GROMACS .gro file of C-alpha atoms in nm:
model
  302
    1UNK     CA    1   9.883  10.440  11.573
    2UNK     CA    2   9.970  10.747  11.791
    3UNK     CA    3  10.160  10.523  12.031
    4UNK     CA    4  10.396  10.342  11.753
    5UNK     CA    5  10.446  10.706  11.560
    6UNK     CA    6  10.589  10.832  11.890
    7UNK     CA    7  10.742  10.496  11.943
    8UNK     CA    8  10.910  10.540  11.642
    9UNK     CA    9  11.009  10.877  11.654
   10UNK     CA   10  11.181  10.796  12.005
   11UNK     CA   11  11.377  10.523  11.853
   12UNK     CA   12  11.490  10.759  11.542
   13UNK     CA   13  11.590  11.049  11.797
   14UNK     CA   14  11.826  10.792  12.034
   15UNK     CA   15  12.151  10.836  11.974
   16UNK     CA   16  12.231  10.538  12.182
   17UNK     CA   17  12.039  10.284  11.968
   18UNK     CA   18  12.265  10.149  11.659
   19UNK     CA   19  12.210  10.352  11.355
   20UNK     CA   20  12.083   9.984  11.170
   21UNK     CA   21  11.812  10.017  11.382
   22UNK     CA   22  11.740  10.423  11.349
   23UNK     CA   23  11.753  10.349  10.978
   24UNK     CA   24  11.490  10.094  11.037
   25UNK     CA   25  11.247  10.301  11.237
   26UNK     CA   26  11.345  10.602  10.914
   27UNK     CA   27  11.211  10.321  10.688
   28UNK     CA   28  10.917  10.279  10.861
   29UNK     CA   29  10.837  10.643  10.932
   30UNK     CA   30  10.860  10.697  10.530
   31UNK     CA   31  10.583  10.443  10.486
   32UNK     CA   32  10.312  10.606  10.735
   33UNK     CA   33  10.289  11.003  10.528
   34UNK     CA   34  10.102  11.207  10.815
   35UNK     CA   35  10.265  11.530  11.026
   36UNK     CA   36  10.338  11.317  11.336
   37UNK     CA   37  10.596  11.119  11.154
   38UNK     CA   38  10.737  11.390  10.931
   39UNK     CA   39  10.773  11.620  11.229
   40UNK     CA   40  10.988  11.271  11.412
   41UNK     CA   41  11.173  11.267  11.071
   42UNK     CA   42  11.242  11.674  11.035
   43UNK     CA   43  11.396  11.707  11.388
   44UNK     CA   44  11.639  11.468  11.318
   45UNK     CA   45  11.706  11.606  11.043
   46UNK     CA   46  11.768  11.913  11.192
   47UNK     CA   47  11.959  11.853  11.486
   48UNK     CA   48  12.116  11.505  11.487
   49UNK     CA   49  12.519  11.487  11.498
   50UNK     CA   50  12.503  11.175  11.231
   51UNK     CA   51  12.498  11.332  10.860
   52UNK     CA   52  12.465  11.002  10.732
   53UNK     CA   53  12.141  10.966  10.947
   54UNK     CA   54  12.041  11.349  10.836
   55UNK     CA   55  12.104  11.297  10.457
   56UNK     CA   56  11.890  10.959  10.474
   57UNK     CA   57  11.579  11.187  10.657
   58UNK     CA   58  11.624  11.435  10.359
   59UNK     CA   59  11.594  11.170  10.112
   60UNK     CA   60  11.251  11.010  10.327
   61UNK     CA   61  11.091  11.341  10.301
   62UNK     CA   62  11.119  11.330   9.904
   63UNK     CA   63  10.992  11.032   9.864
   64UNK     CA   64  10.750  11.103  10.108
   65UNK     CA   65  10.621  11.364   9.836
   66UNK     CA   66  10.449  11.568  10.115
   67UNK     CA   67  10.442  11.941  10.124
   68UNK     CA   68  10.470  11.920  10.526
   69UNK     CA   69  10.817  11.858  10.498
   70UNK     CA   70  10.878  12.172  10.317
   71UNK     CA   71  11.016  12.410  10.556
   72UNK     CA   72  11.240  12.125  10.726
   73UNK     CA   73  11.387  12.128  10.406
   74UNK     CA   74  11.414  12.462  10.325
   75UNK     CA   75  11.592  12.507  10.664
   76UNK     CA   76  11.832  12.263  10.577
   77UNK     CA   77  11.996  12.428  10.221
   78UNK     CA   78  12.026  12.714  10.412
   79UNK     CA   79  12.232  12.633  10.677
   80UNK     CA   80  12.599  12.635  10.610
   81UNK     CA   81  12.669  12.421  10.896
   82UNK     CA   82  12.538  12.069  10.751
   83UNK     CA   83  12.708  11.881  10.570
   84UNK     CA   84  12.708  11.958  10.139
   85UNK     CA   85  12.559  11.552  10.158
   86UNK     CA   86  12.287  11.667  10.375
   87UNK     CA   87  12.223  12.012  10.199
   88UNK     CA   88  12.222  11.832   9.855
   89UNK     CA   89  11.977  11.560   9.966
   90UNK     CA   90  11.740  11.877  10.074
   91UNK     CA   91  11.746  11.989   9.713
   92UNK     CA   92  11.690  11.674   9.585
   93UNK     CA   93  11.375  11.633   9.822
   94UNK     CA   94  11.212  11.973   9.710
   95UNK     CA   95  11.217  11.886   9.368
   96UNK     CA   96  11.085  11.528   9.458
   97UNK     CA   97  10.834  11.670   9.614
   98UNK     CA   98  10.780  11.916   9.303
   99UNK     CA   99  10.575  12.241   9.472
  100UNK     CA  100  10.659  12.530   9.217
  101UNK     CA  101  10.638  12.813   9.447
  102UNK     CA  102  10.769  13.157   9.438
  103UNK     CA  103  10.982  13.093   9.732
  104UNK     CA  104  11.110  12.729   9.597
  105UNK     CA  105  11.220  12.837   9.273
  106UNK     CA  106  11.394  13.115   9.409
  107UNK     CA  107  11.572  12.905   9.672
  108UNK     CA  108  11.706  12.653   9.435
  109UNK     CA  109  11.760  12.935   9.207
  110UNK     CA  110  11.993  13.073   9.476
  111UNK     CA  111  12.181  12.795   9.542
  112UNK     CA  112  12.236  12.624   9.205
  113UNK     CA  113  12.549  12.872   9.199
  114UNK     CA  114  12.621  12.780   9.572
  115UNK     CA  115  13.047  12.721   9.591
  116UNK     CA  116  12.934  12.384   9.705
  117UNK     CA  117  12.979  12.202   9.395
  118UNK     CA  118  12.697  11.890   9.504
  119UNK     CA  119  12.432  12.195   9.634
  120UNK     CA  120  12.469  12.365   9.286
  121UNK     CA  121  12.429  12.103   9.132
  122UNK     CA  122  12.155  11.910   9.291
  123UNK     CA  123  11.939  12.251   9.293
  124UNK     CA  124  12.019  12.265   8.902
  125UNK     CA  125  11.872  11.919   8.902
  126UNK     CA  126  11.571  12.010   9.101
  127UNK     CA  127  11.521  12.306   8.863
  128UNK     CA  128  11.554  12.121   8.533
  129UNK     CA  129  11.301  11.856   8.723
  130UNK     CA  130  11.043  12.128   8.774
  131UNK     CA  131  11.051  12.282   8.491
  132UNK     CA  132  11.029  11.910   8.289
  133UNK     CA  133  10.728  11.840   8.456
  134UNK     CA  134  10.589  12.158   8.447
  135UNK     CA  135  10.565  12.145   8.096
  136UNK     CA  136  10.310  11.855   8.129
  137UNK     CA  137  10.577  11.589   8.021
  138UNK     CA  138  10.528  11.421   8.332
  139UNK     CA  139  10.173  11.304   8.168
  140UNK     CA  140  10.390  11.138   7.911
  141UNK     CA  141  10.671  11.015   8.133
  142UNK     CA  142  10.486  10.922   8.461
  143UNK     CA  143  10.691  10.850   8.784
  144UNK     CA  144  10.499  10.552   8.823
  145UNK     CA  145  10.631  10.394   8.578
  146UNK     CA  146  10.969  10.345   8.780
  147UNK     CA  147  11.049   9.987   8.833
  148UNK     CA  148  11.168  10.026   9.157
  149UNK     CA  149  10.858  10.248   9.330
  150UNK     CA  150  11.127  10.526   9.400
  151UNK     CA  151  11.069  10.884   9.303
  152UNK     CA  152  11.385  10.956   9.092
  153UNK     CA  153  11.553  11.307   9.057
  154UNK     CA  154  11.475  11.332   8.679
  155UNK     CA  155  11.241  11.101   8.428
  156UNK     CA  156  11.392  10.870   8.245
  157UNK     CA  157  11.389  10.807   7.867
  158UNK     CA  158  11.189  10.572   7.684
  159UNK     CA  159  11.352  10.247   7.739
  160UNK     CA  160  11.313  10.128   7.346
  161UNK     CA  161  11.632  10.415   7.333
  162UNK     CA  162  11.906  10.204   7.160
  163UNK     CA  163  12.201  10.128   7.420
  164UNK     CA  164  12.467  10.301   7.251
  165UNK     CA  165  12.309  10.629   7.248
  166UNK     CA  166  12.209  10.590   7.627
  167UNK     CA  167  12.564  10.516   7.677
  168UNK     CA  168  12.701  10.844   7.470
  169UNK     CA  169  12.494  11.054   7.673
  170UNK     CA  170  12.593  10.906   8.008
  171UNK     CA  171  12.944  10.873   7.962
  172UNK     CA  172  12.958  11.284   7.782
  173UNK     CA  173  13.078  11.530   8.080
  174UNK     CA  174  12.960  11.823   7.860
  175UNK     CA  175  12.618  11.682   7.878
  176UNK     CA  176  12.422  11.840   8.136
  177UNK     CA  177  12.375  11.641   8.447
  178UNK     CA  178  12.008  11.660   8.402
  179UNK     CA  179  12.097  11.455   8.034
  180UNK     CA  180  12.310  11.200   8.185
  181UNK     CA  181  12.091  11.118   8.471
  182UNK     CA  182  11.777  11.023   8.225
  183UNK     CA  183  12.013  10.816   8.042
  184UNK     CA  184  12.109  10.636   8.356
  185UNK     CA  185  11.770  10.587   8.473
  186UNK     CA  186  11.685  10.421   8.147
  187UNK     CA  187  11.969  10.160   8.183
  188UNK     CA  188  11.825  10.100   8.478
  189UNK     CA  189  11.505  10.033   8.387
  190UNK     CA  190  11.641   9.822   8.097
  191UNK     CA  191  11.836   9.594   8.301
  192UNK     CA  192  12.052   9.419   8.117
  193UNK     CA  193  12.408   9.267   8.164
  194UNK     CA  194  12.494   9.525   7.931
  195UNK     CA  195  12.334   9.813   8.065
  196UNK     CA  196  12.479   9.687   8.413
  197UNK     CA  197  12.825   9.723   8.262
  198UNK     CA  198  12.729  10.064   8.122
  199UNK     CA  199  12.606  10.199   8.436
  200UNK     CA  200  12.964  10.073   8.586
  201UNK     CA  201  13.141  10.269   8.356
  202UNK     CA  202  13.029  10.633   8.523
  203UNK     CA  203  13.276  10.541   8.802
  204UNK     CA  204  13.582  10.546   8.575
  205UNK     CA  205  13.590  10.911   8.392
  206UNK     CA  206  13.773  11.207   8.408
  207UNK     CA  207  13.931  11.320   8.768
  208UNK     CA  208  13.703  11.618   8.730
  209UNK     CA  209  13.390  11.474   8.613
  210UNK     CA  210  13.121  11.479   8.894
  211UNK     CA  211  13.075  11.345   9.292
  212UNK     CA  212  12.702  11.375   9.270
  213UNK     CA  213  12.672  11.152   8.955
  214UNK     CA  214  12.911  10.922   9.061
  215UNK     CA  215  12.720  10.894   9.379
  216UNK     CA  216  12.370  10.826   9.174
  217UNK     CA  217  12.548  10.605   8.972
  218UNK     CA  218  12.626  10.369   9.346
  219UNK     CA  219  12.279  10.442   9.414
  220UNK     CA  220  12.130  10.297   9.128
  221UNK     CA  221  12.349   9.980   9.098
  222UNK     CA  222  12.241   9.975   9.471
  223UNK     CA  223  11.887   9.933   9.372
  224UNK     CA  224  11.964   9.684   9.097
  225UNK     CA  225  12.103   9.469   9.319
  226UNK     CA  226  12.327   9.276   9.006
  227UNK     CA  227  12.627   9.091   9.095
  228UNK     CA  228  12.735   9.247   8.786
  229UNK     CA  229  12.821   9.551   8.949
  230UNK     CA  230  13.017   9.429   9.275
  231UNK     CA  231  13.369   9.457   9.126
  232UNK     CA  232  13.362   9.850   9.048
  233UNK     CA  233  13.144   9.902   9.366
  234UNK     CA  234  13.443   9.745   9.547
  235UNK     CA  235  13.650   9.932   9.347
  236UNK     CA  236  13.536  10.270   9.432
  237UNK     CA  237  13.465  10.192   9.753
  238UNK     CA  238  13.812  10.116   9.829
  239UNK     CA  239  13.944  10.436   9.647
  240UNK     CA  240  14.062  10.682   9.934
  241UNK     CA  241  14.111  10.943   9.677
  242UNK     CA  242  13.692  10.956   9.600
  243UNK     CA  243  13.448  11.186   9.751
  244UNK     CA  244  13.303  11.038  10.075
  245UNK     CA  245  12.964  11.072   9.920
  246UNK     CA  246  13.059  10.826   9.673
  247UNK     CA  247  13.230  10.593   9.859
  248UNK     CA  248  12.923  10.573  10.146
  249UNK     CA  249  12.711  10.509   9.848
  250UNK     CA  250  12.904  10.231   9.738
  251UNK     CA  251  12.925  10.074  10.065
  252UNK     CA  252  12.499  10.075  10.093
  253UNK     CA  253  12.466   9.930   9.770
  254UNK     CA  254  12.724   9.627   9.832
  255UNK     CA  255  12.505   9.605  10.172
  256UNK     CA  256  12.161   9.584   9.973
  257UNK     CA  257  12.368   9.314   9.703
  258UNK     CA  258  12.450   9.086  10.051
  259UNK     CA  259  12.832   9.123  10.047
  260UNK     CA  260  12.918   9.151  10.401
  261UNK     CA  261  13.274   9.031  10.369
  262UNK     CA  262  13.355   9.367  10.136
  263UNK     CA  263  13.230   9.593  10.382
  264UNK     CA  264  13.385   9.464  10.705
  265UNK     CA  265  13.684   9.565  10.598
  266UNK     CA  266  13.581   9.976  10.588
  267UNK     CA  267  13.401   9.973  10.939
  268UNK     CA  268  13.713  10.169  11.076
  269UNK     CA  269  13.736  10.416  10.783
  270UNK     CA  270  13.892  10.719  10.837
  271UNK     CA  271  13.582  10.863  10.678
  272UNK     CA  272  13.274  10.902  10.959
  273UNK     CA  273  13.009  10.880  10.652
  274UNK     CA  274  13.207  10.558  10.503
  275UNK     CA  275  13.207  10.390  10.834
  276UNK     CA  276  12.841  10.465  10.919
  277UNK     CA  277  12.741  10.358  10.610
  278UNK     CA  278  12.928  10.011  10.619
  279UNK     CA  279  12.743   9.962  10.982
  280UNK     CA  280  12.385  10.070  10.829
  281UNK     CA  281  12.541   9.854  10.495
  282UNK     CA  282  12.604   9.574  10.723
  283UNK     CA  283  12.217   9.505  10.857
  284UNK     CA  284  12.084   9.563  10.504
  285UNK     CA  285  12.338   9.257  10.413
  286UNK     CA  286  12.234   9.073  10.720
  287UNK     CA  287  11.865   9.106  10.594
  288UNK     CA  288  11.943   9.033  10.197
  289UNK     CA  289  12.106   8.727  10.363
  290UNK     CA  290  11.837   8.585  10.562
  291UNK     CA  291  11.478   8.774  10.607
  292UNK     CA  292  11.360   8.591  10.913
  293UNK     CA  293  11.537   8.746  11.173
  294UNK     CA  294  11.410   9.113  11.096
  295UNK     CA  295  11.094   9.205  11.210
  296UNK     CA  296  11.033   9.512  11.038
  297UNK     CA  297  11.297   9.729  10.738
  298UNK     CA  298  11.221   9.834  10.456
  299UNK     CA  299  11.379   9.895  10.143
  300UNK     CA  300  11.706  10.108  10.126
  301UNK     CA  301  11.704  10.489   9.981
  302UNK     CA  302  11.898  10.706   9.851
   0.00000   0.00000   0.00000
């Protein structure tokens, strides 16, 4: 086991192996929760020149749910020289991983009124997270019960919530983001067509409305997988005007729906995160497409 950790850890650190297969030795790392692999995970995450790469390590840690990770983290929100996607995927790992400390409260605390308008707002997130579960909800409301064996950055509502409520709360911009992201995770969980078309809609509203939901909202249609949602992921995707952290999203979830054709056209993006993405984008099609010639990936994360 040793031998394949470090194996594995060599393979995530090489800058001259294809990112498709650093992502794949990330997915694997995820899956094995012990300090060897964390430590492999955290000094990428720390040092690599790929913030695609870095953001996707943040994200493993989360889900990871290990206090180990911790001061990786911690190290990441506070330096200003990664990237806001980076930073915001720290936040969102702390409060995945949901230790109420002293020092974690304080932190988020801190930089929920960070400039950075995705930091602020994912440690808001984070926050509202704690304190939700805190309050023993999370006995009522149980992570497990996610369809898609993801730790999510807020619970969910009960999915017998009628549609057009879910959809009044996820389309409001003066809802807090903490509202509109348990209203998406609900039309997730439902399913639907409908709530497909729903969940589409959080692309198109107001110039101002915001990067980081917009980005969950790629994320999630990502993990659907519904050939429902291809047109606006296209869409967005080929809207040079959108955040980057939006657009890369889009590109991974048209990867994990199959449709290589969309993303070969983005693989020279002006954007390093878009074009990264479309490469990592590109295997995940290659494997939706035909399973046998991988050996080992596992599922894509936010």
């Amino acid at each position: 086991m040793k031998d394949n950790l470090a194996n594995l850890g060599q393979l995530l650190a090489d800058d001259k192996e294809s990112l498709a297969k650093r992502f794949r030795a990330l997915f694997t790392l995820r899956n094995i929760i012990c300090p060897e692999s964390i430590d492999a995970i955290g000094k990428v995450l720390i040092n690599d020149e790929s913030d695609l790469l870095k953001h996707e390590c943040a994200y493993c840690m989360g889900q990871m749910k290990d206090p180990y990770a911790i001061p990786y983290l911690v190290d990441t929100i506070k330096d200003e020289k990664q990237h806001p996607m980076v930073r915001h995927e720290s936040g969102e790992a702390l409060g995945a991983i949901g230790r109420h400390t002293d020092e974690i409260l304080s932190l988020l605390q801190k930089y929920s009124k960070h400039h950075v308008r995705e930091l602020s707002e994912t440690c808001d997130l984070a926050l509202d997270r704690l304190k939700w579960y805190n309050e023993s909800n999370g006995d009522k409301n149980p992570e497990s019960s996610s369809p898609y064996n993801a730790v999510d950055p807020t619970p969910s509502y009960p999915d017998s919530m009628p549609l057009k409520e879910l959809e009044s709360i996820f389309l409001d911009e003066n809802k807090s983001l903490f509202e509109r992201y348990r209203a998406l995770f609900t039309l997730r969980n439902i399913g639907t067509p409908e709530a497909v078309a729903v969940i589409c809609e959080g692309f198109f509203g107001s110039p101002s409305d915001s990067a980081l939901f917009k980005h969950e909202v790629a994320f999630v249609l990502g993990q659907m997988q519904s050939l429902d949602s291809v047109e606006a992921l296209t869409r967005k995707l080929a809207d040079l005007e959108e955040n980057e952290i939006v657009r890369h999203e889009c590109a991974e979830a048209l990867g994990s729906i199959g449709k290589s054709e969309i993303i070969r056209k983005y693989l020279d993006d002006k954007s390093r995160i878009v074009k990264e993405s479309c490469q990592v984008a590109l295997d995940m099609a290659d494997y939706v497409n035909d399973e046998s010639q991988f050996d080992f990936l596992s599922n894509k994360a936010d």
